[in-house]
Coordinates of C-alpha atoms in Angstrom, one line a residue:
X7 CA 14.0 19.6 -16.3
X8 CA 15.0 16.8 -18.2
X9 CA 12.9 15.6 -21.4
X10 CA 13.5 14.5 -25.3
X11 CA 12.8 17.2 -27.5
X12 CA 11.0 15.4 -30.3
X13 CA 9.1 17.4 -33.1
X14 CA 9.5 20.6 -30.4
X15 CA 7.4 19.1 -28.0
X16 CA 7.8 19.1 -23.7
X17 CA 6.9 16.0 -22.8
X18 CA 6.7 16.8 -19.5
X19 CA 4.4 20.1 -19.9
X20 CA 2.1 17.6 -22.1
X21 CA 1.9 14.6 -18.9
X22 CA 1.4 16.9 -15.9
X23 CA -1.8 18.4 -17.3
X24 CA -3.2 14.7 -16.9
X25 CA -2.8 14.9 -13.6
X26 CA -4.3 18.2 -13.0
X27 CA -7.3 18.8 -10.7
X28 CA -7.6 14.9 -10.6
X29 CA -10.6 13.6 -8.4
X30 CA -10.0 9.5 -8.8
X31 CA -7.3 7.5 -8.9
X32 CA -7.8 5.1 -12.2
X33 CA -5.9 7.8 -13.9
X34 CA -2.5 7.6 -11.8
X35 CA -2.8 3.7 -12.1
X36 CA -3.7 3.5 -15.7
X37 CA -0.3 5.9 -16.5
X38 CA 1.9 3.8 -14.3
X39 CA 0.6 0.5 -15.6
X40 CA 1.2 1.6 -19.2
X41 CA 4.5 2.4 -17.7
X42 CA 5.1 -0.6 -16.0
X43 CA 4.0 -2.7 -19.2
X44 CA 6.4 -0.1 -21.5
X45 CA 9.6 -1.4 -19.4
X46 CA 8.4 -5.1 -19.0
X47 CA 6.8 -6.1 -23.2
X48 CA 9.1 -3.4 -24.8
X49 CA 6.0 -2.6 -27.1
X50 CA 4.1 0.0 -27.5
X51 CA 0.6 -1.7 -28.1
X52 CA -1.4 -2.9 -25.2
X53 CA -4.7 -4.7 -25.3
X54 CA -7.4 -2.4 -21.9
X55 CA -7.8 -5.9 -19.7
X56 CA -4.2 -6.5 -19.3
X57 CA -3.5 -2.5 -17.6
X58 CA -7.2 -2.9 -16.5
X59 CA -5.6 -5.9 -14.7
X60 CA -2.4 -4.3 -14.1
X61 CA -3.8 -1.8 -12.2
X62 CA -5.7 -3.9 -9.9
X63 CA -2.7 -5.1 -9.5
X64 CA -1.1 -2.0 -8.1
X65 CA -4.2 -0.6 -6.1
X66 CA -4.2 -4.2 -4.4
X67 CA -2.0 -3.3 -1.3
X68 CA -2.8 -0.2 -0.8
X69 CA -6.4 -0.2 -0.5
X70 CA -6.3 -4.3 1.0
X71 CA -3.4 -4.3 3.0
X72 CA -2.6 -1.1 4.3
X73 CA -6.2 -0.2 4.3
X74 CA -6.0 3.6 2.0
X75 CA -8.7 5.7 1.4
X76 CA -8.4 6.5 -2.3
X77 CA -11.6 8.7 -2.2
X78 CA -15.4 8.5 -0.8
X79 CA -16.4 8.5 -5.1
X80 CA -13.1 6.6 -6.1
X81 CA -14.7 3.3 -8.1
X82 CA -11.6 1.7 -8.2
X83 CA -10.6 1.1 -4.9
X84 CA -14.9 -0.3 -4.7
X85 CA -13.7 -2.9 -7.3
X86 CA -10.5 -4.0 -5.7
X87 CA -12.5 -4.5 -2.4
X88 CA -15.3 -6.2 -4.3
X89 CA -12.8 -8.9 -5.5
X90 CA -11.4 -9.3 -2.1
X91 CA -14.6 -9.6 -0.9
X92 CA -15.5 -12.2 -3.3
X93 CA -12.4 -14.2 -3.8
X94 CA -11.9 -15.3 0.0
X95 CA -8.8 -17.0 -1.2
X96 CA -6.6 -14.1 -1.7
X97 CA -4.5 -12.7 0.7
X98 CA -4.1 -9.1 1.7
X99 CA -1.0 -9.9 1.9
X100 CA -0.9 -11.9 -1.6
X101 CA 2.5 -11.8 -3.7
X102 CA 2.2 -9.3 -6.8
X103 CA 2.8 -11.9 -9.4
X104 CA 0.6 -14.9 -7.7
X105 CA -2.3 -12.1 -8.0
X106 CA -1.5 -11.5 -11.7
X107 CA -1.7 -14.8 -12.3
X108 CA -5.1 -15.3 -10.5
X109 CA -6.6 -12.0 -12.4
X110 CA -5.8 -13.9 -15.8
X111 CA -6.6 -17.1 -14.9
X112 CA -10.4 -15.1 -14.0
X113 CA -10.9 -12.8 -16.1
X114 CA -13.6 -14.5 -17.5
X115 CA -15.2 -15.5 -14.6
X116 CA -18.5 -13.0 -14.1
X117 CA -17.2 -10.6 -11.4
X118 CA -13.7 -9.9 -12.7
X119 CA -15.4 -9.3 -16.3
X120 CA -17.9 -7.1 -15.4
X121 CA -14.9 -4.8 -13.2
X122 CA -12.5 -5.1 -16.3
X123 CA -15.3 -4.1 -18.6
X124 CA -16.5 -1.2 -16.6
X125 CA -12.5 -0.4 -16.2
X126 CA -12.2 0.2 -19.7
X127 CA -15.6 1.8 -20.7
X128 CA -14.4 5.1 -20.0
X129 CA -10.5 5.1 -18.4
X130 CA -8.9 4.8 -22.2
X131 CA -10.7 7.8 -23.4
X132 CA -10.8 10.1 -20.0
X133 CA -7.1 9.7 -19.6
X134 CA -5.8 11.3 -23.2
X135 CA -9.2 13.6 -22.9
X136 CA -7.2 16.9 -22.0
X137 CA -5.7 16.0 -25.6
X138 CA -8.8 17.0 -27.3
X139 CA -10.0 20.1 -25.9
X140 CA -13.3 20.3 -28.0
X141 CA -14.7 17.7 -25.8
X142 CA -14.9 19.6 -23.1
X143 CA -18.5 20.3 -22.2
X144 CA -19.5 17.6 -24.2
X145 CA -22.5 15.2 -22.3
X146 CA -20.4 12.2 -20.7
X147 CA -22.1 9.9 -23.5
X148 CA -20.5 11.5 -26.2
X149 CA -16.6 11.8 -25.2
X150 CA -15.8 8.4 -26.4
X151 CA -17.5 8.9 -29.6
X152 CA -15.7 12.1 -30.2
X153 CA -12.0 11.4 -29.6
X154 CA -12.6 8.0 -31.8
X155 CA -13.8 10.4 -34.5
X156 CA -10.8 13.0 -33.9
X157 CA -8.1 10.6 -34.0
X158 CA -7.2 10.8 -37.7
X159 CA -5.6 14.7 -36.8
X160 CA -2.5 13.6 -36.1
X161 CA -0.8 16.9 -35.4
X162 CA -2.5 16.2 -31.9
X163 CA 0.2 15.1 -29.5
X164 CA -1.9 12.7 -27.7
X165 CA 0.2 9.9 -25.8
X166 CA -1.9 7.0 -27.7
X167 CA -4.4 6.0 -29.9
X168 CA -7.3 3.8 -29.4
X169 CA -8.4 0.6 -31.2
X170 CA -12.1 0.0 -30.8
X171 CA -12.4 -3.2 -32.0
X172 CA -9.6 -5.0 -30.8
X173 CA -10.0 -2.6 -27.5
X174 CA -6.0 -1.9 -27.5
X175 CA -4.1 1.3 -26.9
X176 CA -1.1 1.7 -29.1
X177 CA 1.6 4.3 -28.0
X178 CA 1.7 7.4 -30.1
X179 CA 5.7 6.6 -31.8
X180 CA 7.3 9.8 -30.0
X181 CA 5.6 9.0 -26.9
X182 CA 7.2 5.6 -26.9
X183 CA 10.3 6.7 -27.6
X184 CA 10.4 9.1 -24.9
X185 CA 9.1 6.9 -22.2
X186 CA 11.5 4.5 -22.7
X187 CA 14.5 6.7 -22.8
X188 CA 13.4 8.1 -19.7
X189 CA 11.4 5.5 -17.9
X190 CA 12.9 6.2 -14.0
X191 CA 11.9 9.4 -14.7
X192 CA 8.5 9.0 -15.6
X193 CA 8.0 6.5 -13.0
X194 CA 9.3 9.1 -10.0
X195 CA 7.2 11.9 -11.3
X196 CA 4.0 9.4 -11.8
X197 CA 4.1 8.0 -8.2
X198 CA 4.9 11.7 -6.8
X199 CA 1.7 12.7 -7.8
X200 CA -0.1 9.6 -6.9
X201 CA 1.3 10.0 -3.2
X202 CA -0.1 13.5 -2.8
X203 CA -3.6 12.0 -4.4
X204 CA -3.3 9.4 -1.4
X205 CA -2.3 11.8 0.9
X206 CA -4.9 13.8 0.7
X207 CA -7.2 11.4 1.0
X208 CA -5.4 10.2 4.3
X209 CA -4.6 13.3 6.2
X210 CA -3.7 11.5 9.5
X211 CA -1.7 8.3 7.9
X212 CA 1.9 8.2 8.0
X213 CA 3.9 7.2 5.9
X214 CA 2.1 7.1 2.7
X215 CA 5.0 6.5 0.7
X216 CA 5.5 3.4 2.1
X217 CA 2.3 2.1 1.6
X218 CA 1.5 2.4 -2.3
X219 CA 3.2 -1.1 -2.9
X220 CA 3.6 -4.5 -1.1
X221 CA 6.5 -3.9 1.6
X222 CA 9.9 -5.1 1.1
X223 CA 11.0 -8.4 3.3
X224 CA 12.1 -7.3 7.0
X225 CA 14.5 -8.1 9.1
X226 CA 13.7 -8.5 13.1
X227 CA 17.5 -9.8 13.6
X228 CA 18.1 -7.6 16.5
X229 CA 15.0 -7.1 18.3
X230 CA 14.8 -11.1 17.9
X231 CA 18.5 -11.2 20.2
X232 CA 17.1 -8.5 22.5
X233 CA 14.1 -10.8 23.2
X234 CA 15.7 -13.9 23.4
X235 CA 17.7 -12.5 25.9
X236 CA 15.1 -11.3 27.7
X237 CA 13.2 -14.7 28.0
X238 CA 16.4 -16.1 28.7
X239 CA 16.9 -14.0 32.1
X240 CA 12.9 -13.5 32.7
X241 CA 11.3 -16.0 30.8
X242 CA 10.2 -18.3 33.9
X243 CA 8.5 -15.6 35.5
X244 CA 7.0 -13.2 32.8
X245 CA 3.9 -14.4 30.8
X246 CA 3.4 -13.8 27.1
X247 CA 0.7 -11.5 26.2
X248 CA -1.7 -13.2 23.9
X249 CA -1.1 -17.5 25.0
X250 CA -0.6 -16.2 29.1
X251 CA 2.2 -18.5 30.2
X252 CA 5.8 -18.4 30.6
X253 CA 7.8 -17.0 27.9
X254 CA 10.2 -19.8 28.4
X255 CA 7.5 -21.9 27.0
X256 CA 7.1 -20.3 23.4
X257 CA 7.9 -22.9 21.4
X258 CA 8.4 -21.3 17.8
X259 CA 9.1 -18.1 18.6
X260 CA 7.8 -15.3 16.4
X261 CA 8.4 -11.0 17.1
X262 CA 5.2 -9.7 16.5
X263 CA 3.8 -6.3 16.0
X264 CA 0.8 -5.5 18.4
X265 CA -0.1 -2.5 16.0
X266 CA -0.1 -4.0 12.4
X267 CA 3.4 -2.9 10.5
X268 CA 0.7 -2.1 7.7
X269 CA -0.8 0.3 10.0
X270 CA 2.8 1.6 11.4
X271 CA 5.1 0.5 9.1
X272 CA 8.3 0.4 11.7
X273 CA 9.7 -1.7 13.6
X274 CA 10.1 -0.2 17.0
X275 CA 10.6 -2.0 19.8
X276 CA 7.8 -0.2 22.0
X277 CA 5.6 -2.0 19.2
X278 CA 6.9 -5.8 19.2
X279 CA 7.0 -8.7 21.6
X280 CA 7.3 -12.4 21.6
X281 CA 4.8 -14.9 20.2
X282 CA 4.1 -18.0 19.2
X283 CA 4.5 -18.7 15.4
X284 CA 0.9 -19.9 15.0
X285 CA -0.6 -17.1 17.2
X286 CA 1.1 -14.6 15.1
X287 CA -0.3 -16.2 11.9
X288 CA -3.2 -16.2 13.3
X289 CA -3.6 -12.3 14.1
X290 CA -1.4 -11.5 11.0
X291 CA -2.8 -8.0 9.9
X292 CA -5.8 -7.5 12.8
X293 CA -5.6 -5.1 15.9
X294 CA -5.7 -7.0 19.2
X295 CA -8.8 -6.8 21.6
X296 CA -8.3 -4.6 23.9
X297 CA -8.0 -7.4 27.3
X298 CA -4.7 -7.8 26.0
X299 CA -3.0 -3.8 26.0
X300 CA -2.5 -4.0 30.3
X301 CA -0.5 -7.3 29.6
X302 CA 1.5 -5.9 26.6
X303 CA 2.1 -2.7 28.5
X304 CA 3.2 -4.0 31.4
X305 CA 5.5 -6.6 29.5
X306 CA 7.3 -3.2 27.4
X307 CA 8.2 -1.9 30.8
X308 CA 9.4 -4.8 31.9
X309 CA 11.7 -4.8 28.8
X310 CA 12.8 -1.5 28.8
X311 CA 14.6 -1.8 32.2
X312 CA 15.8 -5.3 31.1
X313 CA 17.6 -3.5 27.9
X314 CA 18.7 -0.7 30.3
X315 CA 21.1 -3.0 31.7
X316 CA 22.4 -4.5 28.7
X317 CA 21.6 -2.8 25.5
X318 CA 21.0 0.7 26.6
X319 CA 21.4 1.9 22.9
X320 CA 18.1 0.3 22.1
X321 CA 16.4 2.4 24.5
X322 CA 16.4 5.3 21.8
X323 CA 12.5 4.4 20.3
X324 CA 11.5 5.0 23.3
X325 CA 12.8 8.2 23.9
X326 CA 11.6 9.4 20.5
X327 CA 8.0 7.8 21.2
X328 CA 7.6 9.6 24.7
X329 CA 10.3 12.8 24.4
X330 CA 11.3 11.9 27.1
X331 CA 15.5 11.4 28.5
X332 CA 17.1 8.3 29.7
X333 CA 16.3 9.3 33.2
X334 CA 13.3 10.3 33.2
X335 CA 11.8 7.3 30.5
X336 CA 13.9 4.9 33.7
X337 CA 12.4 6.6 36.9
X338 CA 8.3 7.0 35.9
X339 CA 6.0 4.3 37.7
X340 CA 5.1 1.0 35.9
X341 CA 1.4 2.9 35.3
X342 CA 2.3 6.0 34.4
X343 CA 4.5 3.9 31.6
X344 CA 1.7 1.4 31.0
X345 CA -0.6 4.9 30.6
X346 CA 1.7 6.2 28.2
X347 CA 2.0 3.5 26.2
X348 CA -1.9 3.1 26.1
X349 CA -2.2 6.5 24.8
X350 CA -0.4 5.8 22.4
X351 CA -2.1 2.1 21.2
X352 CA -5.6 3.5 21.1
X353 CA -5.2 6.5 19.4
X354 CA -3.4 4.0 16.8
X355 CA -5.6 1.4 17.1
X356 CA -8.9 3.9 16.5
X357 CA -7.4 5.2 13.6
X358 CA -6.8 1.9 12.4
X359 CA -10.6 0.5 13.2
X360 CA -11.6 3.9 11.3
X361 CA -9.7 2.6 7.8
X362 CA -11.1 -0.9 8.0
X363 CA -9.2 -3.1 9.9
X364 CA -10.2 -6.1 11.8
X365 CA -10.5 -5.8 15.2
X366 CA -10.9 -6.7 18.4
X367 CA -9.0 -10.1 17.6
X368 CA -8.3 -13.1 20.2
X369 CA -6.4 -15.4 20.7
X370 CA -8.4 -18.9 20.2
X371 CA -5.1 -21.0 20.0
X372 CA -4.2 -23.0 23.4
X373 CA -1.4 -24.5 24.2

């Protein structure tokens, strides 16, 4: 365990019972913006609408993009689907710092006010709450009144104090000190526990640590070769799943994933094909209808024997996907494959339309 002694006191002891029979959220994002704002300001005063805003921020992707469950009761995942709802103009898919900049730039207007002001009500005072014991069993209406009141004990170790009328937390001066000696730390222990909070909440989601932030860029070098050289040898007599004609005839080739990489965050080759740049746009984070899974199928077993021949290495997703050997994967039928494979899509592809996303999108683009 590693930790500042300051004054005799564990840090650590004092932070995890924050996180103790949590039932929301706000309380993981609140820490972890304070963090956040800690490593980025170098301060130790913070004014409740920029965290309030900070952790919209940081709930953003994974309640828009990859589609989380933070909790039937969690309020606020309702606020960050509320602003997407409202502002049409942001992306699921929006850069982290072009959102912080759109949050201040609104903050005023009505619906961003009213979820910042709601945000800050009651997450200041619930947050450093297990600080002041008394309040327990105190009526909800009284809590805030009470650890105002209580603030002038300062043998309490309580993280920070609260400024009512400039609404601004500022860092108890050991706290500070320690968080900023030990800021990795903090950080790893902070998201730890917010990724069992998510994972409970999404028992049949993998790979939840990948999802609590906006995905780092990806690479589709060598699957892009592998189909190139597909289309190159097949490409006159193989259609393309979603525009139906010649693959030959892509003209801005795109690799796409027919299950969202939100939803499966990988980039296996059972789950990509080629596309046209603008088609791909256009489906961007939305599961296909399903008209198109006989084409893709069929168009995966086409590809595996083509790699077979030359780039049998590549074979190894699917051999992992099926458990099944290089013979055996090379000998089934073009259905039993295709049936496989289709399994596999829909049982994805209900889960998917079960967390929110779009489906049963088609291709309205012609060529």
């Amino acid at each position: 365990m590693i930790y500042i002694k300051t004054n005799k006191l564990n840090f650590e002891n004092e932070i995890i019972k924050v996180f103790q029979s949590t039932t929301n959220s706000y309380k993981y994002y609140w820490w972890y913006s304070i963090l956040q704002l800690v490593k980025k300001k170098e301060n130790k005063t913070f004014k409740f609408d920029e965290i309030a805003i900070q952790m919209i921020v940081f709930a953003w992707y994974p309640i828009n993009y990859y589609k989380l469950s933070l909790g039937k009761q969690d309020q606020l995942a309702k606020y960050v689907k509320e602003l997407k709802s409202h502002f049409i103009e942001l992306n699921d898919d929006i850069k982290e710092d072009d959102l912080l900049l759109f949050l201040n730039e609104n903050k005023n207007v009505f619906i961003l006010k009213n979820i910042i002001s709601s945000l800050i009500k009651y997450v200041p005072y619930r947050f450093i709450r297990p600080w002041y014991n008394e309040s327990i069993g105190l009526d909800d209406a009284y809590v805030n009144s009470f650890i105002i009141s209580s603030q002038g004990d300062k043998s309490r170790t309580v993280p920070y104090y609260i400024e009512v009328k400039s609404k601004e937390i500022e860092l108890n001066e050991n706290w500070f000190k320690w968080i900023y000696s030990n800021i990795r730390i903090i950080e790893s222990f902070t998201l730890f526990e917010l990724f069992k909070y998510v994972e409970k909440n999404n028992l049949y989601v993998a790979n939840i640590s990948l999802k609590l932030f906006k995905p780092q860029h990806r690479k589709l070098t060598g699957p892009t070769k592998l189909w190139k050289k597909f289309i190159e040898i097949n490409g006159s007599s193989i259609n393309s799943v979603f525009e139906n004609k010649p693959l030959f005839k892509i003209q801005k080739l795109a690799i796409d994933h027919y299950l969202p990489w939100s939803l499966v965050t990988h980039d296996k080759l059972w789950n990509l094909h080629p596309i046209e740049q603008e088609v791909n746009s256009s489906k961007n984070n939305k599961i296909a209808d399903i008209k198109y899974i006989d084409d893709f199928t069929n168009l995966q077993y086409d590809f595996i024997h083509h790699i077979s021949l030359y780039s049998p290495k590549y074979l190894e997703d699917y051999f992992t996907l099926f458990s099944l050997s290089s013979t055996e994967l090379l000998s089934i039928s073009k259905d039993k494959f295709s049936e496989l494979l289709r399994n596999k899509i829909e049982i994805e592809s209900d889960l998917a339309m079960n967390m929110g996303y779009s489906a049963r999108w088609q291709n309205l683009i012609h060529y």
